[in-house]
Amino acid sequence: MGNALRWLIGIPVAAIVTVGLFILMTVLISAEFEPEEKVDTATFEINPKVEDIKVIERETQIDQVKKVVTPPPPPQIERAQADKPTERIASLEGAVPEFETPKIDRGDFKIAVSDRDAQPLVRIPPIMPTRAEKSGHCKVRFDVSPEGQPFNVNATYCTSSVFERASIKSVEKWKYNPKVVDGRNVARSGVESQITFRLTDERGNIIPE
């Protein structure tokens, strides 16, 4: 009894698994084989024939065109023609009347041109300096040439030094009628003028000096 028990315990597990698989395969092979039903195969054509599409034609009946009668042309109006003149156009011929040249004594009259001071013609406004923080003005003094051009421009007083250069540049672009003395253009010295700068804020209000 003890030997038999030892023999059973010594049988490896792999042998038991092998015997089980063998029995299972035997049962499956002995079962009857039943073939599956045949599935109908689908058929299709690669290049099927396309049937012609019948075009529906619309029957249109054209009414008979009526004959158009052209109206007669408008009647011609006779225009009256003027008769050509038969008489010649009279021409007047005459001589230039004679007259005596008046005698003028040059010593009896004298052309006098009134004297005048230099007069402004063109005044270019100044450019507001970018560094200006408020409004201001400058007083300038300059001379005017016989051609009416300002020169020797100097700023005698400015509310702020930022306006000085802009004032001088502006006056140098001005144009004057020159001073006239005894019918001749002469230079004019000591002309004075004031240049005003108006600076406004974002609302358009003038910032005072």
PDB file of C-alpha atoms in Angstrom:
ATOM      1  CA  MET A   1       0.000   0.000   0.000  1.00  0.00           C
ATOM      2  CA  GLY A   2       2.751   2.333   0.756  1.00  0.00           C
ATOM      3  CA  ASN A   3       4.485   1.670  -2.544  1.00  0.00           C
ATOM      4  CA  ALA A   4       1.330   2.396  -4.562  1.00  0.00           C
ATOM      5  CA  LEU A   5       0.825   5.695  -2.809  1.00  0.00           C
ATOM      6  CA  ARG A   6       4.360   6.720  -3.505  1.00  0.00           C
ATOM      7  CA  TRP A   7       3.916   5.816  -7.147  1.00  0.00           C
ATOM      8  CA  LEU A   8       0.817   8.014  -7.513  1.00  0.00           C
ATOM      9  CA  ILE A   9       2.534  10.932  -5.863  1.00  0.00           C
ATOM     10  CA  GLY A  10       5.482  10.586  -8.185  1.00  0.00           C
ATOM     11  CA  ILE A  11       3.427  10.963 -11.383  1.00  0.00           C
ATOM     12  CA  PRO A  12       4.323  14.355 -12.809  1.00  0.00           C
ATOM     13  CA  VAL A  13       1.691  16.960 -13.453  1.00  0.00           C
ATOM     14  CA  ALA A  14       2.747  17.268 -17.120  1.00  0.00           C
ATOM     15  CA  ALA A  15       1.723  13.669 -17.716  1.00  0.00           C
ATOM     16  CA  ILE A  16      -1.753  14.349 -16.339  1.00  0.00           C
ATOM     17  CA  VAL A  17      -2.173  17.378 -18.624  1.00  0.00           C
ATOM     18  CA  THR A  18      -1.012  15.350 -21.650  1.00  0.00           C
ATOM     19  CA  VAL A  19      -3.530  12.596 -20.988  1.00  0.00           C
ATOM     20  CA  GLY A  20      -6.334  15.134 -20.630  1.00  0.00           C
ATOM     21  CA  LEU A  21      -5.526  16.808 -23.978  1.00  0.00           C
ATOM     22  CA  PHE A  22      -5.407  13.411 -25.687  1.00  0.00           C
ATOM     23  CA  ILE A  23      -8.872  12.475 -24.442  1.00  0.00           C
ATOM     24  CA  LEU A  24     -10.281  15.856 -25.562  1.00  0.00           C
ATOM     25  CA  MET A  25      -8.832  15.549 -29.081  1.00  0.00           C
ATOM     26  CA  THR A  26     -10.301  12.045 -29.414  1.00  0.00           C
ATOM     27  CA  VAL A  27     -13.768  13.333 -28.580  1.00  0.00           C
ATOM     28  CA  LEU A  28     -13.520  16.187 -31.099  1.00  0.00           C
ATOM     29  CA  ILE A  29     -12.343  13.958 -33.936  1.00  0.00           C
ATOM     30  CA  SER A  30     -15.114  11.427 -33.314  1.00  0.00           C
ATOM     31  CA  ALA A  31     -17.814  14.137 -33.663  1.00  0.00           C
ATOM     32  CA  GLU A  32     -19.628  14.241 -37.010  1.00  0.00           C
ATOM     33  CA  PHE A  33     -18.467  16.949 -39.433  1.00  0.00           C
ATOM     34  CA  GLU A  34     -21.281  19.052 -40.825  1.00  0.00           C
ATOM     35  CA  PRO A  35     -20.346  21.299 -43.801  1.00  0.00           C
ATOM     36  CA  GLU A  36     -21.561  24.893 -43.686  1.00  0.00           C
ATOM     37  CA  GLU A  37     -24.178  26.070 -46.078  1.00  0.00           C
ATOM     38  CA  LYS A  38     -22.865  27.562 -49.292  1.00  0.00           C
ATOM     39  CA  VAL A  39     -23.184  31.357 -49.363  1.00  0.00           C
ATOM     40  CA  ASP A  40     -24.453  32.861 -52.551  1.00  0.00           C
ATOM     41  CA  THR A  41     -21.688  34.859 -54.208  1.00  0.00           C
ATOM     42  CA  ALA A  42     -22.484  38.372 -55.296  1.00  0.00           C
ATOM     43  CA  THR A  43     -21.981  39.243 -58.951  1.00  0.00           C
ATOM     44  CA  PHE A  44     -21.406  42.695 -60.471  1.00  0.00           C
ATOM     45  CA  GLU A  45     -20.442  44.195 -63.801  1.00  0.00           C
ATOM     46  CA  ILE A  46     -17.279  46.243 -64.194  1.00  0.00           C
ATOM     47  CA  ASN A  47     -18.453  48.383 -67.104  1.00  0.00           C
ATOM     48  CA  PRO A  48     -22.244  48.504 -67.012  1.00  0.00           C
ATOM     49  CA  LYS A  49     -24.009  49.834 -70.060  1.00  0.00           C
ATOM     50  CA  VAL A  50     -25.357  53.347 -69.548  1.00  0.00           C
ATOM     51  CA  GLU A  51     -28.772  53.876 -70.989  1.00  0.00           C
ATOM     52  CA  ASP A  52     -29.234  56.942 -73.155  1.00  0.00           C
ATOM     53  CA  ILE A  53     -31.211  59.693 -71.466  1.00  0.00           C
ATOM     54  CA  LYS A  54     -34.084  60.874 -73.554  1.00  0.00           C
ATOM     55  CA  VAL A  55     -34.023  64.626 -74.013  1.00  0.00           C
ATOM     56  CA  ILE A  56     -37.433  66.184 -73.763  1.00  0.00           C
ATOM     57  CA  GLU A  57     -37.882  68.651 -76.595  1.00  0.00           C
ATOM     58  CA  ARG A  58     -40.275  71.487 -76.148  1.00  0.00           C
ATOM     59  CA  GLU A  59     -42.507  72.111 -79.064  1.00  0.00           C
ATOM     60  CA  THR A  60     -42.573  75.828 -79.819  1.00  0.00           C
ATOM     61  CA  GLN A  61     -44.897  77.338 -82.347  1.00  0.00           C
ATOM     62  CA  ILE A  62     -43.865  80.655 -83.870  1.00  0.00           C
ATOM     63  CA  ASP A  63     -46.708  82.967 -84.685  1.00  0.00           C
ATOM     64  CA  GLN A  64     -46.755  84.383 -88.127  1.00  0.00           C
ATOM     65  CA  VAL A  65     -45.055  87.791 -88.191  1.00  0.00           C
ATOM     66  CA  LYS A  66     -47.359  90.528 -89.333  1.00  0.00           C
ATOM     67  CA  LYS A  67     -46.144  92.668 -92.176  1.00  0.00           C
ATOM     68  CA  VAL A  68     -45.171  96.156 -91.023  1.00  0.00           C
ATOM     69  CA  VAL A  69     -46.130  98.988 -93.313  1.00  0.00           C
ATOM     70  CA  THR A  70     -43.451 101.712 -93.468  1.00  0.00           C
ATOM     71  CA  PRO A  71     -45.002 105.184 -93.007  1.00  0.00           C
ATOM     72  CA  PRO A  72     -44.445 107.702 -95.785  1.00  0.00           C
ATOM     73  CA  PRO A  73     -41.601 110.238 -95.388  1.00  0.00           C
ATOM     74  CA  PRO A  74     -42.462 113.698 -94.007  1.00  0.00           C
ATOM     75  CA  PRO A  75     -43.310 116.344 -96.574  1.00  0.00           C
ATOM     76  CA  GLN A  76     -40.480 118.609 -97.745  1.00  0.00           C
ATOM     77  CA  ILE A  77     -40.874 122.231 -96.686  1.00  0.00           C
ATOM     78  CA  GLU A  78     -39.745 124.736 -99.206  1.00  0.00           C
ATOM     79  CA  ARG A  79     -37.370 127.311 -97.773  1.00  0.00           C
ATOM     80  CA  ALA A  80     -37.406 130.843 -99.010  1.00  0.00           C
ATOM     81  CA  GLN A  81     -34.102 131.840-100.536  1.00  0.00           C
ATOM     82  CA  ALA A  82     -32.887 135.424-100.329  1.00  0.00           C
ATOM     83  CA  ASP A  83     -32.072 137.132-103.573  1.00  0.00           C
ATOM     84  CA  LYS A  84     -28.477 138.003-104.115  1.00  0.00           C
ATOM     85  CA  PRO A  85     -27.755 141.760-103.897  1.00  0.00           C
ATOM     86  CA  THR A  86     -27.323 143.359-107.279  1.00  0.00           C
ATOM     87  CA  GLU A  87     -25.821 146.623-106.039  1.00  0.00           C
ATOM     88  CA  ARG A  88     -22.195 146.932-105.049  1.00  0.00           C
ATOM     89  CA  ILE A  89     -21.237 147.670-101.468  1.00  0.00           C
ATOM     90  CA  ALA A  90     -20.312 151.306-101.146  1.00  0.00           C
ATOM     91  CA  SER A  91     -16.879 152.004 -99.742  1.00  0.00           C
ATOM     92  CA  LEU A  92     -15.965 155.182 -97.910  1.00  0.00           C
ATOM     93  CA  GLU A  93     -12.567 156.592 -98.348  1.00  0.00           C
ATOM     94  CA  GLY A  94     -11.300 159.602 -96.489  1.00  0.00           C
ATOM     95  CA  ALA A  95      -8.105 161.223 -95.317  1.00  0.00           C
ATOM     96  CA  VAL A  96      -6.875 161.405 -91.728  1.00  0.00           C
ATOM     97  CA  PRO A  97      -7.645 164.876 -90.391  1.00  0.00           C
ATOM     98  CA  GLU A  98      -4.687 167.025 -89.786  1.00  0.00           C
ATOM     99  CA  PHE A  99      -4.055 168.472 -86.321  1.00  0.00           C
ATOM    100  CA  GLU A 100      -1.297 170.410 -84.760  1.00  0.00           C
ATOM    101  CA  THR A 101       0.877 168.853 -82.091  1.00  0.00           C
ATOM    102  CA  PRO A 102       0.450 170.783 -78.840  1.00  0.00           C
ATOM    103  CA  LYS A 103       3.531 172.560 -77.676  1.00  0.00           C
ATOM    104  CA  ILE A 104       4.585 171.459 -74.214  1.00  0.00           C
ATOM    105  CA  ASP A 105       7.297 173.205 -72.309  1.00  0.00           C
ATOM    106  CA  ARG A 106       9.117 170.596 -70.195  1.00  0.00           C
ATOM    107  CA  GLY A 107      10.093 173.208 -67.728  1.00  0.00           C
ATOM    108  CA  ASP A 108       6.469 173.919 -66.863  1.00  0.00           C
ATOM    109  CA  PHE A 109       5.698 170.549 -65.287  1.00  0.00           C
ATOM    110  CA  LYS A 110       7.474 167.993 -63.104  1.00  0.00           C
ATOM    111  CA  ILE A 111       6.545 164.400 -62.361  1.00  0.00           C
ATOM    112  CA  ALA A 112       6.652 164.000 -58.597  1.00  0.00           C
ATOM    113  CA  VAL A 113       6.459 160.675 -56.795  1.00  0.00           C
ATOM    114  CA  SER A 114       5.296 160.920 -53.208  1.00  0.00           C
ATOM    115  CA  ASP A 115       7.627 159.503 -50.625  1.00  0.00           C
ATOM    116  CA  ARG A 116       6.473 156.505 -48.647  1.00  0.00           C
ATOM    117  CA  ASP A 117       7.701 154.309 -45.860  1.00  0.00           C
ATOM    118  CA  ALA A 118       8.324 150.574 -46.113  1.00  0.00           C
ATOM    119  CA  GLN A 119       5.039 148.676 -46.207  1.00  0.00           C
ATOM    120  CA  PRO A 120       4.577 144.946 -45.442  1.00  0.00           C
ATOM    121  CA  LEU A 121       3.381 142.749 -48.314  1.00  0.00           C
ATOM    122  CA  VAL A 122       3.859 139.163 -47.109  1.00  0.00           C
ATOM    123  CA  ARG A 123       4.173 138.000 -43.507  1.00  0.00           C
ATOM    124  CA  ILE A 124       4.923 134.308 -42.952  1.00  0.00           C
ATOM    125  CA  PRO A 125       3.588 133.151 -39.549  1.00  0.00           C
ATOM    126  CA  PRO A 126       6.125 131.605 -37.165  1.00  0.00           C
ATOM    127  CA  ILE A 127       6.364 127.903 -36.337  1.00  0.00           C
ATOM    128  CA  MET A 128       5.483 127.027 -32.737  1.00  0.00           C
ATOM    129  CA  PRO A 129       8.564 125.573 -31.001  1.00  0.00           C
ATOM    130  CA  THR A 130       8.139 122.015 -29.741  1.00  0.00           C
ATOM    131  CA  ARG A 131       9.650 122.950 -26.372  1.00  0.00           C
ATOM    132  CA  ALA A 132       7.072 125.671 -25.707  1.00  0.00           C
ATOM    133  CA  GLU A 133       4.903 125.012 -22.653  1.00  0.00           C
ATOM    134  CA  LYS A 134       2.716 128.134 -22.854  1.00  0.00           C
ATOM    135  CA  SER A 135       1.933 131.077 -25.122  1.00  0.00           C
ATOM    136  CA  GLY A 136       4.352 133.981 -25.560  1.00  0.00           C
ATOM    137  CA  HIS A 137       5.631 136.734 -27.833  1.00  0.00           C
ATOM    138  CA  CYS A 138       8.836 138.334 -29.130  1.00  0.00           C
ATOM    139  CA  LYS A 139       9.648 141.902 -30.162  1.00  0.00           C
ATOM    140  CA  VAL A 140      11.976 142.091 -33.165  1.00  0.00           C
ATOM    141  CA  ARG A 141      13.904 144.898 -34.822  1.00  0.00           C
ATOM    142  CA  PHE A 142      15.224 144.753 -38.409  1.00  0.00           C
ATOM    143  CA  ASP A 143      16.090 146.719 -41.561  1.00  0.00           C
ATOM    144  CA  VAL A 144      14.449 146.534 -45.001  1.00  0.00           C
ATOM    145  CA  SER A 145      16.575 146.617 -48.158  1.00  0.00           C
ATOM    146  CA  PRO A 146      15.670 148.642 -51.311  1.00  0.00           C
ATOM    147  CA  GLU A 147      14.380 145.368 -52.737  1.00  0.00           C
ATOM    148  CA  GLY A 148      11.957 144.941 -49.822  1.00  0.00           C
ATOM    149  CA  GLN A 149      13.847 142.125 -48.043  1.00  0.00           C
ATOM    150  CA  PRO A 150      14.296 142.215 -44.218  1.00  0.00           C
ATOM    151  CA  PHE A 151      17.874 141.862 -42.900  1.00  0.00           C
ATOM    152  CA  ASN A 152      19.767 142.406 -39.641  1.00  0.00           C
ATOM    153  CA  VAL A 153      16.861 140.785 -37.766  1.00  0.00           C
ATOM    154  CA  ASN A 154      17.286 140.812 -33.963  1.00  0.00           C
ATOM    155  CA  ALA A 155      14.956 139.802 -31.137  1.00  0.00           C
ATOM    156  CA  THR A 156      14.985 142.639 -28.582  1.00  0.00           C
ATOM    157  CA  TYR A 157      12.645 140.960 -26.058  1.00  0.00           C
ATOM    158  CA  CYS A 158      11.014 137.519 -25.707  1.00  0.00           C
ATOM    159  CA  THR A 159       8.807 136.140 -22.937  1.00  0.00           C
ATOM    160  CA  SER A 160      10.768 132.887 -23.311  1.00  0.00           C
ATOM    161  CA  SER A 161      14.019 132.086 -25.090  1.00  0.00           C
ATOM    162  CA  VAL A 162      12.351 129.210 -26.978  1.00  0.00           C
ATOM    163  CA  PHE A 163      10.547 131.793 -29.179  1.00  0.00           C
ATOM    164  CA  GLU A 164      13.622 133.774 -30.235  1.00  0.00           C
ATOM    165  CA  ARG A 165      14.915 131.601 -33.090  1.00  0.00           C
ATOM    166  CA  ALA A 166      11.426 130.950 -34.492  1.00  0.00           C
ATOM    167  CA  SER A 167      10.697 134.703 -34.555  1.00  0.00           C
ATOM    168  CA  ILE A 168      13.896 135.560 -36.460  1.00  0.00           C
ATOM    169  CA  LYS A 169      13.292 132.772 -39.004  1.00  0.00           C
ATOM    170  CA  SER A 170       9.762 134.030 -39.588  1.00  0.00           C
ATOM    171  CA  VAL A 171      10.748 137.695 -40.180  1.00  0.00           C
ATOM    172  CA  GLU A 172      13.510 136.721 -42.614  1.00  0.00           C
ATOM    173  CA  LYS A 173      10.816 135.265 -44.927  1.00  0.00           C
ATOM    174  CA  TRP A 174       8.708 138.470 -44.966  1.00  0.00           C
ATOM    175  CA  LYS A 175       8.379 140.746 -47.988  1.00  0.00           C
ATOM    176  CA  TYR A 176       8.017 144.555 -47.967  1.00  0.00           C
ATOM    177  CA  ASN A 177       7.303 147.376 -50.344  1.00  0.00           C
ATOM    178  CA  PRO A 178      10.583 149.305 -50.023  1.00  0.00           C
ATOM    179  CA  LYS A 179      10.829 152.832 -48.758  1.00  0.00           C
ATOM    180  CA  VAL A 180      10.659 155.495 -51.500  1.00  0.00           C
ATOM    181  CA  VAL A 181      12.463 158.857 -51.269  1.00  0.00           C
ATOM    182  CA  ASP A 182      12.400 161.268 -54.245  1.00  0.00           C
ATOM    183  CA  GLY A 183      11.178 158.515 -56.515  1.00  0.00           C
ATOM    184  CA  ARG A 184      13.941 156.072 -55.571  1.00  0.00           C
ATOM    185  CA  ASN A 185      13.845 152.917 -53.458  1.00  0.00           C
ATOM    186  CA  VAL A 186      16.038 153.236 -50.408  1.00  0.00           C
ATOM    187  CA  ALA A 187      16.784 151.077 -47.381  1.00  0.00           C
ATOM    188  CA  ARG A 188      14.673 151.445 -44.258  1.00  0.00           C
ATOM    189  CA  SER A 189      16.266 150.848 -40.877  1.00  0.00           C
ATOM    190  CA  GLY A 190      14.797 150.352 -37.424  1.00  0.00           C
ATOM    191  CA  VAL A 191      11.555 148.577 -38.330  1.00  0.00           C
ATOM    192  CA  GLU A 192       9.982 147.042 -35.230  1.00  0.00           C
ATOM    193  CA  SER A 193       7.332 144.362 -34.981  1.00  0.00           C
ATOM    194  CA  GLN A 194       5.934 141.857 -32.484  1.00  0.00           C
ATOM    195  CA  ILE A 195       5.596 138.108 -33.113  1.00  0.00           C
ATOM    196  CA  THR A 196       2.885 136.399 -31.048  1.00  0.00           C
ATOM    197  CA  PHE A 197       2.759 132.653 -30.278  1.00  0.00           C
ATOM    198  CA  ARG A 198      -0.575 131.123 -29.228  1.00  0.00           C
ATOM    199  CA  LEU A 199      -0.326 127.632 -27.662  1.00  0.00           C
ATOM    200  CA  THR A 200      -3.555 125.670 -27.083  1.00  0.00           C
ATOM    201  CA  ASP A 201      -4.342 122.590 -25.004  1.00  0.00           C
ATOM    202  CA  GLU A 202      -6.133 119.406 -26.079  1.00  0.00           C
ATOM    203  CA  ARG A 203      -9.525 121.115 -25.758  1.00  0.00           C
ATOM    204  CA  GLY A 204      -8.466 124.066 -27.935  1.00  0.00           C
ATOM    205  CA  ASN A 205      -8.162 126.541 -25.073  1.00  0.00           C
ATOM    206  CA  ILE A 206      -5.279 129.022 -25.266  1.00  0.00           C
ATOM    207  CA  ILE A 207      -2.632 128.526 -22.606  1.00  0.00           C
ATOM    208  CA  PRO A 208      -1.810 132.025 -21.308  1.00  0.00           C
ATOM    209  CA  GLU A 209       1.704 133.420 -21.169  1.00  0.00           C
TER     210      GLU A 209
END
